[in-house]
CSV table of C-alpha atoms in Angstrom, one decimal:
chain,number,residue,atom,x,y,z
P,1,MET,CA,39.9,53.9,24.6
P,2,MET,CA,40.3,54.2,20.8
P,3,LEU,CA,41.4,50.5,20.7
P,4,GLN,CA,38.3,49.4,22.7
P,5,ARG,CA,36.0,51.4,20.3
P,6,LYS,CA,37.6,49.7,17.3
P,7,ASN,CA,37.2,46.3,18.8
P,8,ARG,CA,33.5,47.0,19.6
P,9,LEU,CA,32.9,48.2,16.0
P,10,ARG,CA,34.6,45.1,14.6
P,11,ALA,CA,32.5,42.8,16.8
P,12,LEU,CA,29.3,44.5,15.7
P,13,SER,CA,30.3,44.2,12.1
P,14,LEU,CA,31.1,40.5,12.4
P,15,GLY,CA,27.8,40.0,14.2
P,16,ALA,CA,25.9,41.7,11.4
P,17,LEU,CA,27.7,39.5,8.8
P,18,ALA,CA,26.8,36.4,10.9
P,19,VAL,CA,23.1,37.4,11.1
P,20,SER,CA,22.9,38.2,7.3
P,21,GLY,CA,24.6,34.9,6.5
P,22,ALA,CA,22.2,33.0,8.7
P,23,LEU,CA,19.3,34.7,7.1
P,24,ALA,CA,20.6,33.8,3.6
P,25,LEU,CA,21.1,30.2,4.6
P,26,THR,CA,17.6,30.1,6.1
P,27,ALA,CA,16.1,31.5,2.9
P,28,CYS,CA,18.1,29.0,0.7
P,29,GLY,CA,17.3,26.0,2.9
P,30,SER,CA,13.6,26.6,3.6
P,31,ASP,CA,11.4,23.6,2.7
P,32,ASP,CA,8.1,25.1,3.6
P,33,ASN,CA,7.9,28.5,2.0
P,34,GLY,CA,7.9,27.8,-1.7
P,35,ASN,CA,11.6,28.4,-2.3
P,36,SER,CA,13.1,27.0,-5.4
P,37,ASP,CA,16.3,25.2,-6.3
P,38,ALA,CA,18.7,26.1,-9.1
P,39,THR,CA,16.2,24.9,-11.7
P,40,GLY,CA,13.5,27.2,-10.4
P,41,LYS,CA,11.5,24.3,-8.9
P,42,PRO,CA,11.0,23.6,-5.2
P,43,SER,CA,13.5,21.0,-4.1
P,44,THR,CA,11.9,19.7,-1.0
P,45,SER,CA,8.6,19.4,0.8
P,46,ALA,CA,7.8,19.5,4.5
P,47,GLY,CA,8.4,16.1,6.0
P,48,ALA,CA,9.4,14.5,2.7
P,49,GLY,CA,13.2,15.0,2.8
P,50,ALA,CA,15.0,15.9,-0.4
P,51,ILE,CA,13.0,15.2,-3.5
P,52,LYS,CA,14.8,15.3,-6.9
P,53,CYS,CA,12.4,16.8,-9.4
P,54,ASP,CA,14.9,16.8,-12.3
P,55,ASP,CA,12.9,17.6,-15.4
P,56,ALA,CA,9.5,16.6,-14.0
P,57,LYS,CA,6.7,18.7,-15.2
P,58,GLY,CA,3.0,18.7,-16.3
P,59,GLN,CA,0.7,16.1,-15.0
P,60,LEU,CA,0.5,12.3,-14.6
P,61,LEU,CA,-2.6,10.1,-14.9
P,62,ALA,CA,-2.5,6.8,-13.0
P,63,ASP,CA,-5.1,4.3,-11.8
P,64,GLY,CA,-5.2,1.0,-10.0
P,65,SER,CA,-5.0,-0.5,-6.5
P,66,SER,CA,-7.3,1.1,-3.9
P,67,ALA,CA,-5.2,-0.7,-1.3
P,68,GLN,CA,-2.4,1.8,-1.7
P,69,LYS,CA,-4.7,4.8,-2.2
P,70,ASN,CA,-3.9,6.3,1.2
P,71,ALA,CA,-0.2,5.8,0.7
P,72,ILE,CA,-0.3,7.4,-2.8
P,73,ASP,CA,-2.3,10.3,-1.5
P,74,ALA,CA,0.4,11.0,1.1
P,75,TRP,CA,3.2,10.7,-1.5
P,76,VAL,CA,1.4,12.8,-4.1
P,77,LYS,CA,1.0,15.6,-1.6
P,78,ASN,CA,4.7,15.8,-0.8
P,79,PHE,CA,5.8,15.3,-4.4
P,80,SER,CA,3.4,17.8,-5.9
P,81,GLN,CA,4.4,20.5,-3.4
P,82,ALA,CA,8.0,19.9,-4.2
P,83,CYS,CA,7.9,19.6,-8.0
P,84,GLY,CA,4.7,21.3,-9.1
P,85,VAL,CA,3.6,18.1,-10.9
P,86,GLN,CA,-0.1,17.2,-10.7
P,87,ILE,CA,-0.7,13.5,-10.3
P,88,ASN,CA,-4.2,12.1,-10.7
P,89,TYR,CA,-4.4,8.6,-9.2
P,90,LYS,CA,-7.9,7.3,-9.6
P,91,GLY,CA,-7.6,4.2,-7.4
P,92,GLY,CA,-10.3,2.3,-9.3
P,93,GLY,CA,-8.9,-1.1,-8.3
P,94,SER,CA,-6.1,-3.3,-9.6
P,95,GLY,CA,-8.0,-4.7,-12.5
P,96,ALA,CA,-9.0,-1.3,-13.8
P,97,GLY,CA,-5.4,-0.1,-13.4
P,98,VAL,CA,-3.9,-2.9,-15.4
P,99,THR,CA,-6.4,-2.4,-18.1
P,100,ALA,CA,-5.8,1.3,-18.3
P,101,PHE,CA,-2.0,0.7,-18.4
P,102,THR,CA,-2.2,-1.9,-21.2
P,103,GLN,CA,-4.4,0.4,-23.2
P,104,GLY,CA,-1.9,3.2,-22.9
P,105,GLN,CA,-4.2,5.5,-20.9
P,106,VAL,CA,-2.0,6.0,-17.8
P,107,ALA,CA,1.7,6.6,-17.1
P,108,PHE,CA,1.8,3.9,-14.5
P,109,ALA,CA,-0.6,1.7,-12.7
P,110,GLY,CA,-0.9,0.2,-9.2
P,111,SER,CA,-1.8,-3.5,-8.7
P,112,ASP,CA,-1.8,-5.8,-5.7
P,113,SER,CA,-1.1,-8.7,-8.1
P,114,ALA,CA,1.8,-9.1,-10.5
P,115,LEU,CA,1.1,-8.9,-14.3
P,116,LYS,CA,-0.1,-12.1,-15.9
P,117,PRO,CA,1.8,-13.4,-19.0
P,118,GLU,CA,-1.1,-12.2,-21.3
P,119,GLU,CA,-1.0,-8.8,-19.6
P,120,VAL,CA,2.8,-8.5,-20.2
P,121,THR,CA,2.2,-9.4,-23.9
P,122,ALA,CA,-0.5,-6.7,-24.1
P,123,SER,CA,1.9,-4.2,-22.5
P,124,LYS,CA,4.4,-4.6,-25.3
P,125,LYS,CA,2.0,-2.8,-27.6
P,126,ILE,CA,2.3,0.4,-25.6
P,127,CYS,CA,5.9,0.0,-24.3
P,128,SER,CA,7.9,0.7,-27.5
P,129,GLY,CA,10.7,-1.8,-27.5
P,130,GLY,CA,10.0,-2.9,-23.9
P,131,GLN,CA,7.3,-4.3,-21.6
P,132,GLY,CA,5.4,-3.7,-18.4
P,133,ILE,CA,7.3,-4.6,-15.2
P,134,ASP,CA,6.2,-5.0,-11.6
P,135,LEU,CA,7.9,-2.8,-9.0
P,136,PRO,CA,7.0,-3.7,-5.4
P,137,MET,CA,6.5,-0.4,-3.5
P,138,VAL,CA,3.9,-0.8,-0.7
P,139,GLY,CA,3.4,-3.6,1.7
P,140,GLY,CA,0.8,-4.2,4.3
P,141,PRO,CA,-1.6,-6.5,6.0
P,142,ILE,CA,-5.1,-7.3,4.7
P,143,ALA,CA,-7.2,-6.9,7.7
P,144,LEU,CA,-10.4,-8.7,8.4
P,145,GLY,CA,-12.5,-5.8,9.8
P,146,TYR,CA,-15.6,-6.6,11.7
P,147,ASN,CA,-18.5,-4.9,13.4
P,148,VAL,CA,-20.0,-7.2,16.1
P,149,PRO,CA,-21.5,-5.3,19.1
P,150,GLY,CA,-20.0,-6.3,22.4
P,151,VAL,CA,-17.0,-8.2,20.8
P,152,ASP,CA,-13.8,-6.2,21.1
P,153,ASN,CA,-11.4,-9.1,20.5
P,154,LEU,CA,-12.0,-11.8,17.9
P,155,VAL,CA,-9.8,-14.7,16.8
P,156,LEU,CA,-10.4,-16.6,13.6
P,157,ASP,CA,-8.4,-19.1,11.5
P,158,ALA,CA,-8.3,-19.9,7.8
P,159,PRO,CA,-10.9,-22.7,7.8
P,160,THR,CA,-13.4,-20.6,9.7
P,161,LEU,CA,-12.8,-17.6,7.5
P,162,ALA,CA,-13.2,-19.7,4.4
P,163,LYS,CA,-16.6,-21.0,5.7
P,164,ILE,CA,-17.7,-17.5,6.6
P,165,PHE,CA,-17.0,-16.1,3.2
P,166,ASP,CA,-18.4,-19.1,1.5
P,167,SER,CA,-21.7,-18.8,3.4
P,168,LYS,CA,-21.1,-22.1,5.3
P,169,ILE,CA,-21.0,-20.3,8.7
P,170,THR,CA,-23.8,-17.8,8.9
P,171,ASN,CA,-24.1,-16.8,12.6
P,172,TRP,CA,-21.6,-15.2,15.0
P,173,ASN,CA,-22.3,-17.6,17.8
P,174,ASP,CA,-21.5,-20.6,15.6
P,175,LYS,CA,-19.6,-23.3,17.6
P,176,ALA,CA,-16.5,-23.1,15.3
P,177,ILE,CA,-16.1,-19.4,16.2
P,178,ALA,CA,-16.9,-20.0,19.8
P,179,LYS,CA,-14.1,-22.7,20.0
P,180,LEU,CA,-11.6,-20.1,18.8
P,181,ASN,CA,-12.8,-17.5,21.3
P,182,PRO,CA,-13.3,-19.1,24.8
P,183,GLY,CA,-14.8,-16.8,27.3
P,184,VAL,CA,-16.1,-14.3,24.7
P,185,LYS,CA,-19.8,-13.7,24.7
P,186,LEU,CA,-20.8,-14.1,21.0
P,187,PRO,CA,-24.2,-12.7,20.0
P,188,ASN,CA,-26.9,-14.6,18.2
P,189,LEU,CA,-26.4,-12.4,15.2
P,190,LYS,CA,-26.4,-13.1,11.4
P,191,ILE,CA,-23.0,-12.7,9.7
P,192,GLN,CA,-23.0,-10.1,6.9
P,193,ALA,CA,-19.9,-10.9,4.8
P,194,PHE,CA,-18.7,-8.2,2.4
P,195,HIS,CA,-16.4,-8.7,-0.6
P,196,ARG,CA,-15.2,-6.6,-3.4
P,197,SER,CA,-17.5,-6.0,-6.4
P,198,ASP,CA,-14.7,-4.8,-8.7
P,199,GLU,CA,-11.6,-6.8,-9.8
P,200,SER,CA,-9.2,-6.4,-7.0
P,201,GLY,CA,-5.7,-7.5,-6.1
P,202,THR,CA,-6.8,-7.4,-2.4
P,203,THR,CA,-9.3,-10.2,-3.3
P,204,ASP,CA,-6.6,-12.0,-5.2
P,205,ASN,CA,-4.3,-12.0,-2.2
P,206,PHE,CA,-7.0,-12.8,0.4
P,207,THR,CA,-8.2,-15.8,-1.6
P,208,LYS,CA,-4.6,-16.9,-2.3
P,209,TYR,CA,-4.2,-17.1,1.5
P,210,LEU,CA,-7.4,-19.3,1.7
P,211,ILE,CA,-6.3,-21.5,-1.2
P,212,ALA,CA,-2.8,-22.0,0.4
P,213,THR,CA,-3.9,-22.7,3.9
P,214,THR,CA,-7.3,-24.4,3.7
P,215,PRO,CA,-7.8,-25.8,0.2
P,216,ASP,CA,-10.4,-28.3,1.5
P,217,ASN,CA,-12.6,-25.4,2.6
P,218,TRP,CA,-11.9,-23.1,-0.3
P,219,LYS,CA,-12.5,-24.8,-3.7
P,220,TYR,CA,-12.2,-21.7,-5.9
P,221,SER,CA,-9.4,-21.0,-8.3
P,222,GLY,CA,-8.8,-17.4,-7.1
P,223,GLY,CA,-8.0,-14.3,-9.0
P,224,LYS,CA,-9.0,-10.6,-8.9
P,225,ALA,CA,-12.7,-11.3,-9.3
P,226,TRP,CA,-14.7,-12.7,-6.4
P,227,GLN,CA,-15.9,-16.2,-7.1
P,228,ALA,CA,-17.8,-17.5,-4.0
P,229,LYS,CA,-21.5,-17.4,-3.9
P,230,GLY,CA,-23.5,-15.4,-1.4
P,231,GLY,CA,-22.4,-12.5,0.7
P,232,GLN,CA,-22.6,-8.8,-0.2
P,233,SER,CA,-20.3,-6.6,-2.3
P,234,ALA,CA,-19.0,-3.1,-2.5
P,235,PRO,CA,-16.5,-1.3,-4.7
P,236,GLN,CA,-12.9,-0.6,-3.6
P,237,SER,CA,-11.5,-1.0,-0.2
P,238,ALA,CA,-13.1,2.2,1.0
P,239,GLY,CA,-16.6,0.9,-0.1
P,240,VAL,CA,-16.2,-2.4,1.8
P,241,ALA,CA,-14.9,-0.6,4.9
P,242,GLN,CA,-17.9,1.7,4.8
P,243,GLN,CA,-20.4,-1.1,4.6
P,244,VAL,CA,-18.7,-2.9,7.5
P,245,LYS,CA,-18.8,0.3,9.6
P,246,GLN,CA,-22.5,0.8,9.1
P,247,THR,CA,-23.7,-2.8,9.2
P,248,SER,CA,-24.2,-4.7,12.5
P,249,GLY,CA,-22.8,-8.2,12.2
P,250,ALA,CA,-20.5,-7.3,9.2
P,251,ILE,CA,-17.1,-8.6,8.3
P,252,GLY,CA,-15.0,-7.7,5.3
P,253,TYR,CA,-11.4,-7.6,4.0
P,254,PHE,CA,-9.4,-4.4,3.3
P,255,GLU,CA,-6.1,-2.8,4.2
P,256,LEU,CA,-5.2,-1.9,7.8
P,257,SER,CA,-5.4,1.8,7.1
P,258,TYR,CA,-9.2,1.4,6.7
P,259,VAL,CA,-9.6,-0.1,10.2
P,260,LYS,CA,-11.0,2.9,12.1
P,261,ASP,CA,-14.1,4.6,13.3
P,262,GLY,CA,-15.8,1.6,15.0
P,263,ILE,CA,-14.2,-1.2,12.9
P,264,LYS,CA,-12.1,-3.7,14.7
P,265,ALA,CA,-9.6,-6.2,13.2
P,266,VAL,CA,-9.6,-10.0,13.6
P,267,SER,CA,-6.5,-11.7,15.0
P,268,ILE,CA,-5.5,-14.8,13.0
P,269,ASN,CA,-4.7,-18.2,14.6
P,270,THR,CA,-1.8,-19.3,12.4
P,271,GLY,CA,-0.6,-22.2,14.5
P,272,ALA,CA,1.9,-20.0,16.3
P,273,SER,CA,1.8,-19.8,20.1
P,274,LYS,CA,-0.4,-16.7,20.0
P,275,PRO,CA,-2.9,-15.3,17.5
P,276,VAL,CA,-1.4,-12.5,15.3
P,277,ALA,CA,-3.1,-9.2,14.9
P,278,PRO,CA,-2.6,-7.2,11.7
P,279,SER,CA,0.0,-4.4,12.1
P,280,THR,CA,2.9,-2.9,10.0
P,281,GLU,CA,5.3,-4.9,12.2
P,282,SER,CA,3.6,-8.3,11.8
P,283,ALA,CA,3.1,-7.7,8.0
P,284,THR,CA,6.8,-6.8,7.6
P,285,ALA,CA,7.8,-10.0,9.4
P,286,ASP,CA,5.9,-12.0,6.7
P,287,ILE,CA,6.9,-9.8,3.7
P,288,ALA,CA,10.6,-10.0,4.8
P,289,ALA,CA,10.5,-13.7,3.8
P,290,ALA,CA,9.2,-12.9,0.3
P,291,LYS,CA,11.2,-14.1,-2.7
P,292,VAL,CA,11.7,-12.3,-6.0
P,293,VAL,CA,10.4,-14.5,-8.7
P,294,GLY,CA,10.2,-12.0,-11.5
P,295,THR,CA,12.7,-12.2,-14.4
P,296,GLY,CA,14.8,-9.5,-16.0
P,297,LYS,CA,13.8,-6.1,-14.6
P,298,ASP,CA,10.5,-7.5,-13.2
P,299,LEU,CA,10.5,-7.7,-9.4
P,300,SER,CA,7.3,-9.6,-8.7
P,301,LEU,CA,7.4,-11.4,-5.3
P,302,GLN,CA,6.2,-14.7,-3.9
P,303,LEU,CA,4.7,-14.2,-0.4
P,304,ASP,CA,4.4,-16.8,2.4
P,305,TYR,CA,0.7,-17.2,3.2
P,306,LYS,CA,1.3,-20.3,5.2
P,307,THR,CA,3.7,-18.8,7.7
P,308,LYS,CA,3.6,-20.0,11.3
P,309,ALA,CA,6.4,-17.8,12.5
P,310,GLU,CA,5.8,-16.0,15.8
P,311,GLY,CA,4.5,-12.5,15.2
P,312,ALA,CA,4.1,-12.9,11.4
P,313,TYR,CA,0.7,-11.9,10.0
P,314,PRO,CA,-0.1,-14.3,7.1
P,315,ILE,CA,-2.6,-12.3,5.0
P,316,THR,CA,-0.4,-9.7,3.4
P,317,LEU,CA,-0.1,-8.0,0.1
P,318,VAL,CA,2.5,-6.1,-1.9
P,319,THR,CA,1.3,-3.4,-4.2
P,320,TYR,CA,3.3,-3.0,-7.4
P,321,GLU,CA,3.7,0.1,-9.5
P,322,ILE,CA,3.5,-1.1,-13.1
P,323,VAL,CA,5.5,0.9,-15.7
P,324,CYS,CA,7.3,0.3,-19.0
P,325,ASP,CA,10.9,-0.7,-18.6
P,326,LYS,CA,11.5,0.8,-22.0
P,327,GLY,CA,9.4,2.9,-24.3
P,328,ASN,CA,7.7,5.2,-21.8
P,329,LYS,CA,6.1,8.3,-23.3
P,330,ALA,CA,8.7,11.1,-23.6
P,331,ASP,CA,6.3,13.7,-22.2
P,332,THR,CA,5.6,11.7,-19.0
P,333,LEU,CA,8.9,9.8,-18.4
P,334,PRO,CA,10.7,12.5,-16.4
P,335,ALA,CA,7.8,13.0,-14.0
P,336,THR,CA,7.2,9.2,-13.7
P,337,LYS,CA,10.8,8.5,-12.9
P,338,ALA,CA,11.0,11.4,-10.4
P,339,PHE,CA,7.8,10.3,-8.6
P,340,LEU,CA,8.8,6.6,-8.5
P,341,ARG,CA,12.3,7.5,-7.4
P,342,TYR,CA,10.8,9.5,-4.5
P,343,ILE,CA,8.4,6.8,-3.3
P,344,ALA,CA,11.1,4.2,-3.4
P,345,SER,CA,13.5,6.4,-1.5
P,346,GLU,CA,14.3,6.1,2.2
P,347,ASP,CA,12.2,9.2,2.9
P,348,GLY,CA,9.3,7.9,0.8
P,349,GLN,CA,9.3,4.5,2.4
P,350,LYS,CA,9.5,5.9,5.9
P,351,ILE,CA,6.0,7.5,5.5
P,352,LEU,CA,4.4,4.1,5.1
P,353,SER,CA,4.7,2.9,8.7
P,354,THR,CA,3.1,6.1,9.9
P,355,ILE,CA,-0.1,5.4,7.9
P,356,ASP,CA,-0.5,1.6,8.6
P,357,TYR,CA,1.5,0.3,5.7
P,358,ALA,CA,4.6,-1.8,5.7
P,359,PRO,CA,7.8,-0.6,3.9
P,360,VAL,CA,9.3,-2.9,1.3
P,361,PRO,CA,12.3,-4.8,2.8
P,362,ASP,CA,15.7,-3.1,2.2
P,363,GLU,CA,17.1,-5.8,-0.1
P,364,ILE,CA,14.1,-5.6,-2.4
P,365,ILE,CA,13.6,-1.8,-2.4
P,366,ALA,CA,17.3,-1.4,-3.3
P,367,LYS,CA,16.6,-3.3,-6.5
P,368,VAL,CA,13.6,-1.2,-7.2
P,369,ARG,CA,15.7,2.0,-7.0
P,370,THR,CA,18.2,0.7,-9.4
P,371,THR,CA,15.4,-0.3,-11.8
P,372,VAL,CA,13.7,3.0,-11.6
P,373,ASP,CA,16.9,4.8,-12.4
P,374,GLY,CA,17.2,2.7,-15.6
P,375,LEU,CA,13.7,3.4,-16.9
P,376,SER,CA,13.7,4.9,-20.4
């Protein structure tokens, strides 16, 4: 009887130890309740995996690509919760971002186009002993969103798109559009083509596609500023998407994450056996063929706009985070490195496909991680 009592007490004691140990582990490992790591800062954020805050503190100012704004917002939410760093990303467009960076106004910028030689030169004035470099961080398709009542599926090709955005095709029942959409009842409705009013890497990439695939129908030199005559304009991707949503007969170009609430996306006839719709998968199929053409620590890419591969969407972009390779400001460098390290991490990249962006291919993002670690 005495032995049984001793065994029972011993079992209760061990059970109590197990429970207290489990509670201690739960408290130490909680990601969602504001618990801190050894440095006194939260180490993780819900759904974000492990985020290394290191010496990150204060706030970061950034500006640039509106194409990546939805991705940046998701990343900032996780990172700020984990590290307590405030990041203000304005999203005023690629042109505004590059200008702000070369003038030393921001810690980093986002751009859907790689730095031009003159912009690299300008960056050397604010990157002490270094220069601005391009780090590909976000991929995705440029969707042609449209609002045409009664038309749920629409196929266009490069020549037709060029003529639409150059005011050469002005009605939705045009024979060129009808030929690409047999059996579809196209309305006798004026086309309202919307482009960006601000300097935009989305514009640059969309027009690069037209220049590469149908130069006879697109005679402009391209760049961040819209050059064709006619059409209507709106600022940032969100502004163009809003105009398309509220305008009957409208079409515009913006990232896939803006295709919602009554906006439908065009499928592109690339010459493959089937037209290709914009998706993270179809964009990834195209971006995977991209080549690194940057030199040194610069990782700018060359995209294949002329692809005819099955299931590859040809109108894609890659958004670069632009930062100094050397000579970053001492007060913002720790937070900049920690944030860029997170968004380039496996956990950071995983978020992209859940919000209609394409992760950067493994081989390329591995180089980005190495470069981020070496920033000074």
